[in-house]
CSV table of C-alpha atoms and ligand atoms in Angstrom, one decimal:
chain,number,residue,atom,x,y,z
A,1358,UNK,CA,-16.1,22.9,13.1
A,1359,UNK,CA,-13.3,20.3,13.1
A,1360,UNK,CA,-11.5,20.1,9.7
A,1361,UNK,CA,-10.7,16.6,8.7
A,1362,UNK,CA,-7.4,16.2,6.8
A,1363,UNK,CA,-7.3,14.4,3.5
A,1364,UNK,CA,-4.6,11.8,2.9
A,1365,UNK,CA,-4.0,10.3,-0.5
A,1366,UNK,CA,-1.6,7.4,-1.1
A,1367,UNK,CA,-0.2,6.9,-4.6
A,1368,UNK,CA,0.6,3.3,-5.5
A,1369,UNK,CA,2.4,2.1,-8.6
A,1370,UNK,CA,5.5,0.5,-9.8
A,1371,UNK,CA,8.8,2.4,-10.1
A,1372,UNK,CA,8.7,4.6,-13.2
A,1373,UNK,CA,5.0,4.8,-13.6
A,1374,UNK,CA,5.0,8.5,-12.8
A,1375,UNK,CA,3.9,8.6,-9.2
A,1376,UNK,CA,6.3,11.4,-8.3
A,1377,UNK,CA,5.4,13.5,-11.4
A,1378,UNK,CA,1.7,13.0,-10.8
A,1379,UNK,CA,1.9,13.7,-7.0
A,1380,UNK,CA,3.7,16.9,-7.8
A,1381,UNK,CA,1.0,18.0,-10.3
A,1382,UNK,CA,-1.8,17.0,-8.0
A,1383,UNK,CA,-0.1,18.9,-5.2
A,1384,UNK,CA,-0.1,22.1,-7.3
A,1385,UNK,CA,-3.8,21.7,-8.0
A,1386,UNK,CA,-5.0,20.7,-4.5
A,1387,UNK,CA,-2.5,22.6,-2.3
A,1388,UNK,CA,-1.7,19.4,-0.4
A,1389,UNK,CA,2.0,18.8,0.2
A,1390,UNK,CA,3.7,16.1,-1.8
A,1391,UNK,CA,5.6,13.8,0.5
A,1392,UNK,CA,8.0,11.4,-1.2
A,1393,UNK,CA,9.8,8.9,1.1
A,1394,UNK,CA,12.4,8.4,-1.6
A,1395,UNK,CA,13.0,12.2,-1.8
A,1396,UNK,CA,13.3,12.3,2.0
A,1397,UNK,CA,15.9,9.6,1.9
A,1398,UNK,CA,17.8,11.3,-0.9
A,1399,UNK,CA,17.7,14.6,1.0
A,1400,UNK,CA,19.3,12.8,4.0
A,1401,UNK,CA,21.9,11.2,1.8
A,1402,UNK,CA,22.8,14.6,0.3
A,1403,UNK,CA,23.1,16.1,3.8
A,1404,UNK,CA,25.1,13.1,5.0
A,1405,UNK,CA,22.9,12.5,8.0
A,1406,UNK,CA,23.0,9.3,10.1
A,1407,UNK,CA,19.7,8.3,8.6
A,1408,UNK,CA,21.0,8.9,5.1
A,1409,UNK,CA,24.1,6.8,5.7
A,1410,UNK,CA,21.8,3.9,7.0
A,1411,UNK,CA,19.5,4.1,4.0
A,1412,UNK,CA,22.0,4.5,1.2
A,1413,UNK,CA,23.2,0.9,0.8
A,1414,UNK,CA,19.6,-0.4,0.6
A,1415,UNK,CA,18.6,2.2,-1.9
A,1416,UNK,CA,21.6,1.7,-4.2
A,1417,UNK,CA,20.7,-2.0,-4.4
A,1418,UNK,CA,17.0,-1.3,-5.0
A,1419,UNK,CA,16.0,-2.9,-1.7
A,1420,UNK,CA,13.5,-1.5,0.8
A,1421,UNK,CA,15.0,0.5,3.7
A,1422,UNK,CA,14.1,-1.2,7.0
A,1423,UNK,CA,10.8,-0.1,8.6
A,1424,UNK,CA,12.6,1.0,11.8
A,1425,UNK,CA,14.1,3.9,9.8
A,1426,UNK,CA,11.4,4.6,7.3
A,1427,UNK,CA,8.3,4.8,9.4
A,1428,UNK,CA,9.6,7.4,11.9
A,1429,UNK,CA,11.0,9.5,9.1
A,1430,UNK,CA,7.6,9.7,7.4
A,1431,UNK,CA,5.8,10.2,10.8
A,1432,UNK,CA,8.1,13.2,11.6
A,1433,UNK,CA,7.3,14.7,8.2
A,1434,UNK,CA,3.6,14.3,8.6
A,1435,UNK,CA,3.8,16.2,11.9
A,1436,UNK,CA,5.0,19.4,10.1
A,1437,UNK,CA,2.5,22.3,9.9
A,1438,UNK,CA,2.1,22.3,6.1
A,1439,UNK,CA,0.4,18.9,6.5
A,1440,UNK,CA,-2.4,20.3,8.7
A,1441,UNK,CA,-5.0,19.7,5.8
A,1442,UNK,CA,-3.5,16.4,4.8
A,1443,UNK,CA,-0.9,15.1,2.4
A,1444,UNK,CA,-0.1,13.3,-0.8
A,1445,UNK,CA,2.0,10.3,0.0
A,1446,UNK,CA,4.3,8.9,-2.8
A,1447,UNK,CA,6.4,5.8,-2.0
A,1448,UNK,CA,5.0,5.2,1.4
A,1449,UNK,CA,3.5,2.9,2.4
A,1450,UNK,CA,5.2,0.2,0.4
A,1451,UNK,CA,4.1,-2.9,2.3
A,1452,UNK,CA,0.8,-3.8,4.2
A,1453,UNK,CA,2.8,-3.6,7.4
A,1454,UNK,CA,3.7,0.0,6.6
A,1455,UNK,CA,0.0,0.7,5.7
A,1456,UNK,CA,-1.0,-0.6,9.2
A,1457,UNK,CA,1.5,1.7,10.8
A,1458,UNK,CA,0.3,4.6,8.7
A,1459,UNK,CA,-3.3,4.0,9.8
A,1460,UNK,CA,-2.2,4.3,13.4
A,1461,UNK,CA,-0.2,7.5,12.7
A,1462,UNK,CA,-3.1,9.1,10.9
A,1463,UNK,CA,-5.5,8.3,13.8
A,1464,UNK,CA,-3.4,10.6,15.9
A,1465,UNK,CA,-4.2,13.5,13.4
A,1466,UNK,CA,-7.9,12.4,13.3
A,1467,UNK,CA,-7.4,11.3,9.8
A,1468,UNK,CA,-7.3,8.3,7.6
A,1469,UNK,CA,-6.3,7.4,4.0
A,1470,UNK,CA,-9.2,8.7,1.8
A,1471,UNK,CA,-8.1,7.7,-1.7
A,1472,UNK,CA,-5.5,5.4,-3.2
A,1473,UNK,CA,-4.8,6.0,-6.9
A,1474,UNK,CA,-3.2,2.9,-8.3
A,1475,UNK,CA,-1.3,3.9,-11.4
A,1476,UNK,CA,-0.3,1.1,-13.7
A,1477,UNK,CA,1.5,0.6,-17.0
A,1478,UNK,CA,3.2,-2.3,-18.9
A,1479,UNK,CA,6.7,-3.3,-17.7
A,1480,UNK,CA,8.4,-2.1,-20.9
A,1481,UNK,CA,6.9,1.4,-20.5
A,1482,UNK,CA,8.4,1.5,-16.9
A,1483,UNK,CA,11.8,0.4,-18.1
A,1484,UNK,CA,11.8,3.0,-20.9
A,1485,UNK,CA,10.6,5.8,-18.6
A,1486,UNK,CA,13.2,5.0,-15.8
A,1487,UNK,CA,16.0,4.6,-18.4
A,1488,UNK,CA,15.5,8.2,-19.5
A,1489,UNK,CA,14.7,9.8,-16.2
A,1490,UNK,CA,16.5,12.9,-15.0
A,1491,UNK,CA,16.2,14.4,-11.6
A,1492,UNK,CA,17.3,17.8,-10.3
A,1493,UNK,CA,19.9,18.1,-7.6
A,1494,UNK,CA,18.2,20.8,-5.6
A,1495,UNK,CA,14.6,19.8,-5.2
A,1496,UNK,CA,14.1,16.4,-7.0
A,1497,UNK,CA,12.1,17.8,-9.9
A,1498,UNK,CA,11.7,15.0,-12.4
A,1499,UNK,CA,12.2,15.1,-16.2
A,1500,UNK,CA,12.5,12.6,-19.0
A,1501,UNK,CA,14.9,12.8,-21.9
A,1502,UNK,CA,12.1,12.1,-24.5
A,1503,UNK,CA,8.7,12.4,-22.8
A,1504,UNK,CA,9.3,15.5,-20.6
A,1505,UNK,CA,12.6,17.1,-21.6
A,1506,UNK,CA,13.8,20.2,-19.7
A,1507,UNK,CA,13.8,23.5,-21.8
A,1508,UNK,CA,17.6,23.7,-21.5
A,1509,UNK,CA,19.6,20.4,-21.6
A,1510,UNK,CA,20.8,19.3,-18.2
A,1511,UNK,CA,19.2,22.1,-16.3
A,1512,UNK,CA,16.0,22.1,-14.2
A,1513,UNK,CA,13.2,24.4,-15.5
A,1514,UNK,CA,12.1,25.2,-12.0
A,1515,UNK,CA,15.2,26.0,-10.0
A,1516,UNK,CA,18.1,26.0,-12.5
A,1517,UNK,CA,20.0,23.2,-10.7
A,1518,UNK,CA,21.8,20.4,-12.5
A,1519,UNK,CA,20.0,17.3,-13.7
A,1520,UNK,CA,21.4,13.9,-12.9
A,1521,UNK,CA,20.5,10.2,-13.4
A,1522,UNK,CA,19.7,8.4,-10.2
A,1523,UNK,CA,22.1,5.6,-9.0
A,1524,UNK,CA,19.2,3.2,-8.9
A,1525,UNK,CA,18.0,4.0,-12.4
A,1526,UNK,CA,20.5,1.6,-14.0
A,1527,UNK,CA,18.9,-1.2,-16.0
A,1528,UNK,CA,19.8,-4.1,-13.5
A,1529,UNK,CA,18.6,-2.2,-10.5
A,1530,UNK,CA,15.5,-1.1,-12.3
A,1531,UNK,CA,14.6,-4.7,-12.9
A,1532,UNK,CA,15.2,-5.6,-9.2
A,1533,UNK,CA,13.1,-2.6,-8.0
A,1534,UNK,CA,10.2,-3.8,-10.2
A,1535,UNK,CA,10.6,-7.3,-8.7
A,1536,UNK,CA,10.6,-5.9,-5.1
A,1537,UNK,CA,7.5,-3.9,-6.1
A,1538,UNK,CA,5.7,-7.1,-7.3
A,1539,UNK,CA,6.6,-9.1,-4.2
A,1540,UNK,CA,6.3,-6.6,-1.4
A,1541,UNK,CA,4.1,-3.7,-2.6
A,1542,UNK,CA,1.5,-5.4,-4.9
A,1543,UNK,CA,-0.3,-6.9,-1.8
A,1544,UNK,CA,-1.2,-3.2,-0.9
A,1545,UNK,CA,-3.6,-3.1,-3.9
A,1546,UNK,CA,-5.8,-5.8,-2.4
A,1547,UNK,CA,-5.4,-4.2,1.0
A,1548,UNK,CA,-6.8,-0.9,-0.1
A,1549,UNK,CA,-9.3,-2.4,-2.5
A,1550,UNK,CA,-10.8,-4.2,0.4
A,1551,UNK,CA,-11.2,-0.9,2.2
A,1552,UNK,CA,-13.1,0.5,-0.9
A,1553,UNK,CA,-10.7,3.4,-1.5
A,1554,UNK,CA,-8.6,2.1,-4.4
A,1555,UNK,CA,-9.0,3.9,-7.8
A,1556,UNK,CA,-7.5,2.4,-10.9
A,1557,UNK,CA,-5.5,4.9,-13.1
A,1558,UNK,CA,-4.1,4.1,-16.6
A,1559,UNK,CA,-0.5,5.4,-16.3
A,1560,UNK,CA,0.3,4.8,-19.9
A,1561,UNK,CA,-1.6,7.9,-21.0
A,1562,UNK,CA,-0.1,11.4,-21.4
A,1563,UNK,CA,1.0,13.2,-18.2
A,1564,UNK,CA,-1.8,15.7,-18.4
A,1565,UNK,CA,-4.5,13.1,-19.0
A,1566,UNK,CA,-3.3,11.0,-16.1
A,1567,UNK,CA,-3.4,14.1,-13.8
A,1568,UNK,CA,-7.0,14.8,-14.9
A,1569,UNK,CA,-8.0,11.2,-14.3
A,1570,UNK,CA,-6.6,11.3,-10.8
A,1571,UNK,CA,-8.2,14.7,-9.9
A,1572,UNK,CA,-11.5,13.4,-11.1
A,1573,UNK,CA,-11.1,10.2,-9.1
A,1574,UNK,CA,-10.4,12.1,-5.9
A,1575,UNK,CA,-13.2,14.6,-6.5
A,1576,UNK,CA,-11.0,17.7,-7.2
A,1577,UNK,CA,-11.7,18.3,-10.9
A,1578,UNK,CA,-14.2,21.0,-11.6
B,2014,LIG,P1,11.5,6.0,-4.8
B,2014,LIG,O1,12.0,7.4,-4.9
B,2014,LIG,O2,10.1,6.0,-4.3
B,2014,LIG,O3,11.7,5.2,-6.1
B,2014,LIG,O4,12.4,5.3,-3.7
B,2014,LIG,C1,13.7,5.1,-3.9
B,2014,LIG,C2,14.2,4.1,-2.8
B,2014,LIG,O5,14.0,4.6,-1.5
B,2014,LIG,C3,13.5,2.7,-2.9
B,2014,LIG,O6,14.0,1.8,-3.9
B,2014,LIG,C4,13.9,2.2,-1.4
B,2014,LIG,O7,15.2,1.8,-1.3
B,2014,LIG,C5,13.7,3.5,-0.6
B,2014,LIG,N1,12.4,3.7,-0.1
B,2014,LIG,C6,11.5,4.7,-0.5
B,2014,LIG,N2,10.3,4.6,0.2
B,2014,LIG,C7,10.4,3.5,1.0
B,2014,LIG,C8,9.5,2.8,1.9
B,2014,LIG,N3,8.3,3.2,2.1
B,2014,LIG,N4,10.0,1.7,2.5
B,2014,LIG,C9,11.3,1.3,2.3
B,2014,LIG,N5,12.1,1.8,1.5
B,2014,LIG,C10,11.7,2.9,0.8
């Protein structure tokens, strides 16, 4: 029997909790969490050529050009841990990238199966991003108020230091939300037309949101 991989694309504005939710859904489903932002940050940390190219776009809150982004994600999807599928967070971010993804997944006999669209009011996003802390080692995400680490400034999972992302400054946050509205929002219609979009209320507690997503993708027992 041929196993068909499952691909889930998380859509939502910056700060809505896509990364946190993709991580939790990954723990429950066993599918790997692929965050294009984390892949870029990893490259920046390791000072690769790709990282150097991406850095200036990221600091400004602009999208990194497709020529760099698409092949980076494609390479990641080819890795063996993605044999059963993957949870994509931050990619695709435009309908053009979604078309490219469709072509890539065809080569793995797969397609996007579900698209949780997580939404919340703008002020909720700004508050969440303003207090966000990320760990240096593996990108685990915390929040000063809503999801604090057990020990201040230290990651619960790997003990590495927590920091505030460069692009989580108020001015950049506003620009990133604008970029989302202009370039990524059209994806909602794109996936709704394919009948695979599921609406998720991202203003609820972390645990409730995870349960809503697991139910929507048919993983909740
Ligand atoms: P994120 O961690 O998803 O908030 O992404 C951080 C930054 O990485 C974004 O503001 C973009 O500069 C860049 N980035 C991440 N994913 C993409 C993508 N699919 N296309 C273009 N740029 C991206």
